[in-house]
């Protein structure tokens, strides 16, 4: 079938790889920035905490696509850089709330015990609190990962050659409805397999935690 020639399939898979690259980078940097934002909101002086709260609410109450377009028209750089930046500034607000929820789940006795052993704030966070926090938020973290992967399809709107864009290019080469539907099915299967795999991992992790 012409639409599934080796060249077309490799072209679409190249887009899928770019989707994975952008998603992984965005999640990585979002988690770092989100952790910093969560710590500032939870423990910094009130003016800084309020600034972080405003940042979080700004991005949580506006569409991701809006910021993708804003970054696209205002920032110079490669497709990967622009895409990663847009997703990072948006997703970090969500990550901040996830991390803050994890911080709130840690008993106060953990902080008191660390203080009694002479640990400073940063040592307490790095060695005691954050490791427990990240362990707690793994299900929510991976749920957000699937959201980032799915939302990466918005990048097709700014001509980033991710999976949805490359698939649309291939679909444009045919006038056959059946072939178009087959390409949609191919896109569906790869997105579903990736995100369902993440979902299965989270369920297995939760079962192990309950069993422990």
Backbone as a ProteinNet text record, in pm:
[ID]
protein_1_A
[PRIMARY]
XXXXXXXXXXXXXXXXXXXXXXXXXXXXXXXXXXXXXXXXXXXXXXXXXXXXXXXXXXXXXXXXXXXXXXXXXXXXXXXXXXXXXXXXXXXXXXXXXXXXXXXXXXXXXXXXXXXXXXXXXXXXXXXXXXXXXXXXXXXXXXXXXXXXXXXXXXXXXXXXXXXXXXXXXXXXXXXXXXXXXXXXXXXXXXXXXXXXXXXXXXXXXXXXXXXX
[TERTIARY]
85.6	0	89.3	62.7	150.8	171.1	62.2	73.4	161.4	175.7	261.1	391	440.2	571.8	676.6	791.6	896.4	938	939.4	978.5	876.4	748.3	643.7	644	660.6	662.2	781	897.6	1015.6	998.1	932	905.4	815.1	709.8	619.2	688.3	767.9	839.1	942.6	999.8	1089.4	1015	891	807.9	776.1	755.6	727.5	847.7	966.2	1089.3	1102.2	1069	1074.8	972.8	854.9	754.1	809.9	876.3	935.1	1045.4	1127.3	1237.2	1183.9	1088.7	1032.7	960.8	886.2	812.5	907.7	1012.5	1107.8	1179.6	1226.1	1294.4	1200.6	1078.9	981.2	949.3	931.6	900.6	1018.8	1139.6	1259.7	1274.8	1271.6	1290.2	1169.6	1051.4	932.2	938.1	989.5	1000.2	1101.2	1213.6	1312.8	1255.5	1199.3	1143.7	1023.5	940.3	824	863	971.4	1019.2	1065.9	1141	1186.1	1065.2	968.2	848.6	772.9	762.1	690.7	761.1	894.1	969.1	954.6	959.8	943.5	803.9	703.5	565.8	542.1	603.6	579.5	662.4	785.5	876.9	939.4	926.1	990.4	906.9	966.6	894.9	770.5	672.7	542.4	547.5	625.4	627.8	667.9	767.6	811.3	705.9	644.4	538.4	420.8	386.8	275.6	309.5	434.2	476.8	465.3	508.7	499.5	353	270.3	127.4	65.1	105.7	55.3	101.4	227.6	280.9	200.9	178.4	106.1	-35.9	-105.4	-243.6	-250.9	-151.7	-150	-149.7	-64.2	-51.7	-158.3	-206.2	-311.5	-445.4	-463.3	-592.4	-592.7	-489.2	-482.2	-445.6	-482.7	-457.2	-309.7	-269.4	-132	-101.2	-197.4	-176.2	-144.5	-204.3	-176.8	-28.5	32.9	174.5	265.2	220.4	297.1	307.1	194.8	193.8	273.4	261.4	334.8	485.3	532.9	676	721.1	637.8	671.6	695.9	612	622.1	719.5	766.4	851.6	992.7	1016.6	1147.5	1210.2	1336.9	1411	1481.4	1485.1	1553.4	1504	1559.2	1519.1	1378.9	1319.9	1187.4	1185.4	1289.7	1295.5	1307.2	1390.5	1407.2	1276.9	1213.2	1088.9	980.4	969.2	866.3	890.8	1016.6	1050.8	1027.4	1065.3	1044.7	896.8	816.3	672.4	609.6	644.1	586	641.3	766.9	826.8	762.3	745.1	688.2	543	472.8	333.9	324.5	395.7	384.3	446.8	545.3	608	506.8	405.2	302.3	223.4	194.9	125.4	217.1	341.7	438.9	457.4	455.3	472	362.8	240.4	129.4	138.2	185.7	203.8	309.4	423.4	531.3	486.6	415.2	369.3	275.2	190.5	104.4	185.2	293.8	381.5	451.7	495.2	559.8	463.2	339.7	239.7	207.3	237.7	207.6	315.9	429	538.1	510	511.5	482.9	580.6	530.1	614	726.3	703	805	933.6	924.3	1043.5	1131.6	1068.6	1143.1	1206.1	1128.8	1178.1	1294.4	1283.4	1391.6	1519.1	1504.7	1621.2	1685.5	1601.6	1653.4	1726.8	1673.4	1737.1	1873.4	1893.1	2020.7	2118.3	2077.6	2166.5	2163.6	2064.2	2053.2	1997.7	2057.7	2003	1887.2	1827.6	1709.6	1740.6	1847.9	1877.5	1917.2	1992.8	2029.7	1905.9	1817.2	1692.8	1611.4	1599.5	1523.2	1588.7	1718.3	1788.3	1797.9	1821.8	1849.6	1728.5	1630.9	1521.3	1384.8	1350.6	1213.7	1186.1	1271.2	1243.8	1245.4	1337.4	1329.7	1195.3	1143.9	1014	901.4	916.6	815.2	802.7	916.1	913.3	856.8	885.2	829.3	677	626.8	482.7	411.9	475.6	406.8	425.1	489	514.3	387.2	275.4	154.6	107.7	101.9	58.6	158.7	286.4	391.4	378.1	358.5	347.1	214.6	112.6	-13.1	8.6	86.6	118.1	205.8	290	372.5	284.8	179.6	90.6	21	-11.2	-74.2	20.6	146.8	245.7	261	268	283.9	165.3	45.4	-73.5	-79.4	-48.7	-56.7	52.4	155.6	260.5	204.5	88.5	25.5	-13.8	-26.4	-53.4	57.2	176.6	290.8	276.6	188.7	162.9	111	46	-8.5	97.1	219.5	328.2	433.5	390.6	474.4	599.6	592.6	700.4	679.7	784.7	771.4	763.6	665.5	641.6	546.6	499.5	428.5	300.2	220.2	94.8	119.8	220.2	250.4	297.6	391	441.1	330.7	240.5	128.7	34.3	12.3	-72.1	-8.5	121.9	190.8	169.9	180.7	160	15.3	-79.3	-220.3	-251.9	-181.2	-205.9	-162.8	-86.8	-38.4	-139.2	-248.4	-345.5	-484.8	-564.8	-704.5	-796.4	-736.3	-814.1	-855	-985.9	-1034.9	-985.4	-979.7	-933.4	-788.8	-705.7	-565	-550.8	-631.8	-630.4	-669.3	-773.7	-817.9	-712.7	-641	-534.7	-421.1	-388.5	-285	-332.8	-458.9	-514.5	-504.7	-534	-523.7	-381.7	-286.2	-144.2	-106.4	-150.8	-124.5	-188.7	-313.3	-384.4	-309.8	-266.6	-201.4	-72.3	9.3	136.5	115.2	23.9	-5.6	-62.3	-155	-219.4	-118.8	-35.6	62	156.3	203.6	296	228.5	112.1	46.6	-13.8	-62.3	-114.9	-1.5	115.3	231.4	269.1	265	291.7	186.9	60.7	-48.3	-29.3	11.6	35.2	149.6	252.4	365.2	317.7	234.3	184.8	99.7	14.3	-70.4	13.8	117.3	205.2	278.9	323.4	392.3	300.1	175.4	80.2	49.9	39.3	15.1	132	254.8	372	372.6	332.2	329.5	226.8	110.9	7.3	54.6	119.2	167.4	277.2	356.8	465.6	410.2
-119.6	0	124.8	215.4	329.3	415.6	439.7	528.5	467.9	334.1	267.6	218.2	294	262.5	277.5	215.5	221.2	365.8	448.5	588.9	662	637.7	703.7	655.6	525.9	470.9	525.6	530.9	584.1	732.4	803.8	945.1	964.3	883.6	893.8	850.3	745.1	700.3	803.7	875.6	985.5	1091.7	1118	1211.3	1158.3	1027.4	966.5	980.2	961.4	978.5	1122.8	1217.8	1358.3	1386.7	1326.1	1338.7	1290.3	1174.4	1119.5	1210.7	1263.6	1352	1477.6	1543.3	1666.8	1638.7	1529.3	1494.5	1466.2	1388.1	1353.3	1477.1	1562.6	1684.4	1775.4	1788.4	1875.4	1824.1	1694.3	1635.6	1653.2	1630	1642.3	1784.3	1882.3	2020.7	2072.1	2024.4	2064.9	2014.9	1894.2	1839.5	1918.2	1955.4	2035.2	2171	2241.6	2373.5	2362.9	2263.2	2245.3	2218.5	2143.5	2116.3	2244.6	2325.9	2454.6	2542.5	2549.2	2630.7	2579.8	2448.7	2390.7	2424.5	2416.5	2448	2595.6	2681.4	2824.6	2852.8	2794.4	2818.2	2766.9	2654.6	2592.5	2653	2698.2	2732.8	2871.7	2941.2	3072.4	3180.8	3300.4	3414.9	3444.2	3509.3	3526.8	3595.7	3703.3	3765.8	3668.8	3584.1	3485.8	3377.5	3335.7	3235.4	3285.9	3412.8	3470.5	3479.8	3514.1	3519.7	3382.6	3279.9	3144.1	3103	3138.6	3106.9	3172.7	3297.3	3367.8	3298.2	3255.1	3182	3054.3	2980.9	2853.7	2876.6	2972.6	2997.9	3050.5	3131.1	3184	3071	2972.7	2865.1	2757	2737.3	2637.7	2685.6	2815.4	2871	2918.7	2884.6	2923.6	2800.3	2799.3	2680.4	2663.1	2539	2507.9	2559	2545.7	2588.7	2738.1	2817	2960.9	2987.2	2913.3	2935.6	2876.3	2770	2716.3	2821.8	2884.4	2987.4	3110.2	3148.5	3265.1	3243.5	3128.5	3098.6	3088.6	3029.5	3012.8	3147.8	3248	3377.9	3474.1	3442.7	3537.5	3487.1	3359	3302.4	3240	3266.3	3207.8	3080.1	2981.6	2858.2	2742.2	2625.4	2505.5	2463.2	2374.7	2323.3	2256.2	2178.2	2106.9	2205.5	2307.8	2406.9	2482.2	2530.9	2606.9	2519.8	2397.7	2307.1	2272.5	2240.5	2205.1	2322.9	2443	2561.9	2585.9	2576.5	2600.6	2500.6	2374	2272.9	2282.5	2322.5	2331.6	2441.4	2560.5	2669	2640.3	2566	2532.5	2415.7	2308.8	2186.9	2202.6	2290.9	2310.7	2358.8	2432.7	2478	2359.1	2262.4	2141.5	2057.6	2043.9	1967.4	2027.9	2160.8	2227.7	2185.6	2177.7	2137.4	1989.4	1907.3	1765.7	1748.1	1817.6	1807.4	1864.4	1975.5	2036.1	1940.5	1871.3	1772.1	1662	1620.8	1520.3	1572	1696.2	1755.6	1760.4	1793.9	1802.6	1667	1559.5	1425.3	1373.6	1441.7	1398.4	1445.5	1354.7	1394.7	1500.4	1590.3	1694.6	1635.4	1516.2	1450.6	1425.7	1411.2	1391.3	1515.7	1631.8	1757.8	1774.5	1744	1760	1665.8	1542.4	1445.4	1491	1542.9	1592	1709.8	1799.5	1916	1873.6	1772.9	1726.9	1662.4	1613.3	1552.5	1653.8	1779.9	1884.6	1910.8	1856.9	1881.2	2020.8	2092.7	2219.4	2196.8	2306.9	2297.1	2222.6	2261.5	2202.1	2055.1	2022.9	1882.8	1799.8	1856.1	1786.2	1756.7	1857.3	1839	1736.3	1749.6	1664.5	1519.7	1498.9	1364	1292.3	1368.3	1305.3	1331	1457.1	1491.8	1465.2	1516.1	1501.4	1355.8	1271.7	1130.4	1066.1	1096.7	1042.3	1105.4	1233.8	1304.8	1245.1	1226.8	1173.8	1031.8	955	819.9	825.6	924.5	939.2	984.3	1069.6	1132.3	1058.2	943.1	870.6	848.3	802.4	784.4	913.8	1022.6	1151.1	1202.6	1178.8	1223.4	1154.1	1023.2	950.3	979.4	1011	1054.7	1183.6	1275.1	1399	1373.1	1271.9	1235.6	1199.3	1121.5	1084.4	1207.5	1302.9	1427.1	1503.9	1513	1583.5	1514.6	1383.4	1308.7	1334	1328.8	1352.5	1497.7	1590.4	1731.9	1773	1690.2	1723.1	1730.2	1671.4	1677.7	1821	1910.3	2051.3	2113.2	2057.4	2114.5	2104.2	2017.2	2008.8	2142.8	2219.4	2349.1	2453.7	2431.1	2524.6	2456.4	2350.8	2279.9	2215.7	2174.1	2093.7	1950	1888.5	1757.1	1645.1	1657.2	1548.3	1446.3	1351.4	1237.1	1277.1	1363.3	1401.2	1477.9	1563.5	1641.9	1550.7	1461.6	1373.8	1282.3	1241.9	1158.6	1236.4	1364.3	1448	1467.1	1481.9	1495.7	1371	1254.4	1129	1117.8	1154.5	1146.3	1238.2	1350	1445.5	1390.9	1281.7	1225.1	1131.8	1103.5	1009.2	1069.5	1024.3	1063.9	952	842.3	726.6	739.2	735.2	742.2	624.6	508	389.6	405.7	461.5	480.6	586.8	692.6	794.3	733.1	649.2	584.4	488.5	423.9	334.3	411.3	527.9	610.2	657	699.7	737.3	619.7	499.7	382	358.6	380.9	367.1	467.1	591.5	695.9	657.3	613.1	571.7	461.1	359.5	244.8	283.7	369	406.2	493.6	592.5	673.9	586.8	500.1	415.3	320.3	257.3	162	230.2	348.4	420.6	460.8	522.9	573.2	461	356.5	242.7	170.3	164.6	105	181.2	313.9	395.6	369.5	359.5	332.5	197.7	96	-35.4	-30.2	46.1	61.7	123.9	229.3	296.9	202.2	124.1	30	-74.9	-124.7	-224.1	-163.9	-40.2	28.4	44.8	84.7	103.6	-28.9	-137.3	-267.8	-307.2	-282.2	-314.1	-231.4	-104.8	-19.7	-68.4	-112.1	-165.1	-294.5	-379.5	-507.4	-488.1	-381.9	-354.5	-303.5
0	0	0	-92.9	-116.7	7.1	79.8	195.2	304.3	303.7	401.5	337.5	243.2	188	297.9	277.3	380.1	409	304.3	323.6	411	386.3	465.4	609.3	627	763.1	841.3	778.7	846.3	877.1	787.8	810.2	932.7	942.1	1056.8	1185.8	1178.2	1297.9	1342.7	1246	1283	1362.5	1322.2	1398.4	1536.9	1546.7	1676.9	1770	1714.7	1793.8	1841.9	1755.1	1797	1905.8	1896.3	2002.7	2135.3	2132	2254.8	2308.1	2219.1	2259.4	2327.2	2263.3	2318.5	2449.6	2454.6	2576.1	2691.8	2664.8	2771.1	2823.9	2733.5	2776.3	2855	2808	2875	3014.9	3028	3158.7	3253.6	3203	3286	3339.8	3250.7	3294.5	3374.2	3341.6	3416.8	3560.4	3577.6	3713	3795.2	3733.6	3805.7	3843.2	3744.8	3773	3867	3846.9	3934	4077.7	4096.9	4233.5	4300.6	4226.4	4280.4	4315.9	4227.4	4251.9	4374.3	4387.4	4502	4633.1	4632.7	4754.8	4791.5	4690.3	4717.6	4770.8	4708.6	4752.7	4894.1	4927.1	5057.3	5170.5	5138.8	5247.6	5239	5126	5112.6	5178.7	5189.4	5245.3	5161.9	5224.6	5161.1	5024.7	5005	4871.5	4760.9	4788.3	4689.4	4669.6	4780.2	4771.9	4689.2	4705.2	4629.4	4480.6	4449.6	4309.6	4243.7	4314.3	4261.3	4245.7	4342.5	4332.7	4210.1	4183.4	4065	3937.2	3934	3818.5	3793.7	3900.5	3888.2	3838	3896.1	3855.1	3712	3672.3	3536.1	3434	3454.8	3356.6	3373.3	3493.4	3513	3458.9	3445.6	3403.3	3258.7	3184.9	3043.6	2960.7	2831.6	2748.4	2714.8	2708.4	2670	2529	2439	2301.4	2293.2	2381.6	2384.4	2405.9	2496.8	2528.6	2422.1	2357.5	2245.1	2134.3	2102.9	1998.5	2041.2	2168.7	2218.8	2207.2	2251.4	2243.7	2098	2014.7	1873.3	1805.1	1838.8	1771.9	1839.8	1959.6	2032.9	2060.4	2045.5	2080.1	1957	1938.1	1828	1875.2	1788.6	1823.9	1740	1767.6	1694.5	1735.8	1656.9	1690.3	1826.8	1854.2	1981.7	2097.5	2081.9	2187.9	2215.2	2109.7	2125.4	2188.2	2140.5	2191.7	2338	2369.9	2508.4	2601.8	2558.8	2641.4	2667.1	2561.4	2576.6	2672.5	2658.2	2746.1	2887.8	2900.7	3033.9	3117.3	3059.6	3139.5	3175.5	3089.3	3118.3	3217.3	3188.7	3268.4	3406.5	3420.2	3551.5	3654.8	3610.8	3704.4	3759.7	3672.5	3717	3805.7	3764.6	3843.4	3981.8	3989.5	4118.9	4216.2	4167.3	4254.2	4290.4	4197.7	4228.7	4337	4320.2	4419	4552.9	4549.5	4675.8	4750.2	4674.9	4738.7	4804.8	4735.9	4795.8	4919.9	4916.9	5034.4	5153.3	5125.2	5232.2	5293.4	5219	5271.7	5366.4	5370.8	5458.4	5601.1	5698.3	5836.8	5888.2	5970.6	6028.9	6113	6166.4	6248.9	6171	6037.7	5955.6	5957.8	5952.2	5958.2	6097	6198.5	6336.2	6364.2	6314	6334.8	6264.8	6144.3	6070.6	6142.2	6193.5	6265	6391.4	6458.2	6582	6555.7	6433.2	6395.7	6336.7	6334	6287.5	6138	6069.4	5925.4	5899.8	5804.8	5762	5666.5	5620.5	5534.3	5405.3	5336.4	5206.8	5220.4	5324.9	5347.4	5381.1	5458.8	5492.8	5368.2	5282.3	5159.7	5068.1	5047.9	4951.9	4997.9	5125.4	5174.3	5233.1	5280.6	5354.5	5291.9	5272.5	5233.5	5085.8	4997.1	4853.5	4805.8	4853.7	4811.4	4846.7	4965.7	5004.8	4922.8	4894.6	4816	4676.3	4609.1	4472.6	4469.2	4573	4580.2	4591.4	4662.8	4682.3	4555.6	4478.4	4365	4232.5	4235.1	4110.1	4027.5	4087.1	4004.2	3938.3	4014	3957.5	3855.4	3880.4	3788.4	3653.5	3653.8	3528.7	3458.6	3535	3473.7	3395.9	3452.1	3382.2	3260.6	3268.4	3152.6	3033.3	3057.1	2946.3	2890.2	2976.3	2928.9	2837.4	2875.3	2792.7	2657.9	2659.1	2534.2	2441.5	2495.6	2412.8	2364.4	2453.3	2415.9	2316.9	2304.3	2207.2	2065.6	2043.4	1910.5	1873.7	1973.9	1944	1858.5	1870.4	1799.8	1648.3	1603	1459	1407	1494.2	1454.5	1424.6	1471.4	1440.9	1353.5	1287	1188.1	1246.9	1372.5	1429.6	1381.3	1329.9	1267.1	1369.2	1461.6	1556.2	1491.4	1568.8	1512.4	1439.4	1499.8	1435.7	1305.4	1306.7	1186.2	1072.9	1100.2	994.5	943.2	1031.7	988.2	897.1	928.5	843.2	705.4	701.7	573.8	488.3	550.8	477.4	430.1	516.6	478.3	361.1	352.5	244.1	107.9	108.1	-16.4	-83.4	-14.9	-69.4	-73.9	-168.5	-179.2	-131.1	-87.2	-45	101.3	126.6	264.1	345.9	284.9	357.3	402.6	316.4	353.7	462.3	454.2	559	692.9	691.1	814.4	867.8	779	822.4	890.1	835.9	899	1036.3	1046	1176.5	1273.9	1222.6	1308.7	1356.4	1268	1303.2	1412.7	1396	1496.2	1629.3	1622.6	1743.5	1816.5	1742.4	1805.2	1875.3	1813.5	1875.9	1999.3	1989.1	2106.9	2218.9	2183	2283.3	2348.3	2266.6	2320.9	2419.4	2384.4	2472	2602.4	2592.9	2713.5	2798.2	2731.8	2807.3	2878.6	2814.8	2880.7	3007.8	3000.3	3118.5	3225.6	3183.3	3277.2	3347.3	3272.8	3333	3434.2	3402	3495	3626.1	3615.9	3735.8	3819.4	3754.2	3828.1	3899	3830.7	3892.4	4011.4	3996	4105.9	4226.8	4201	4309.8	4380.6	4303.3	4365	4454	4408.2	4490.7	4618	4608	4725.9	4826.6	4777.8	4867.8	4933.1	4852.6	4906	5009.3	4991.2	5085.7	5218.3
[MASK]
++++++++++++++++++++++++++++++++++++++++++++++++++++++++++++++++++++++++++++++++++++++++++++++++++++++++++++++++++++++++++++++++++++++++++++++++++++++++++++++++++++++++++++++++++++++++++++++++++++++++++++++++++++

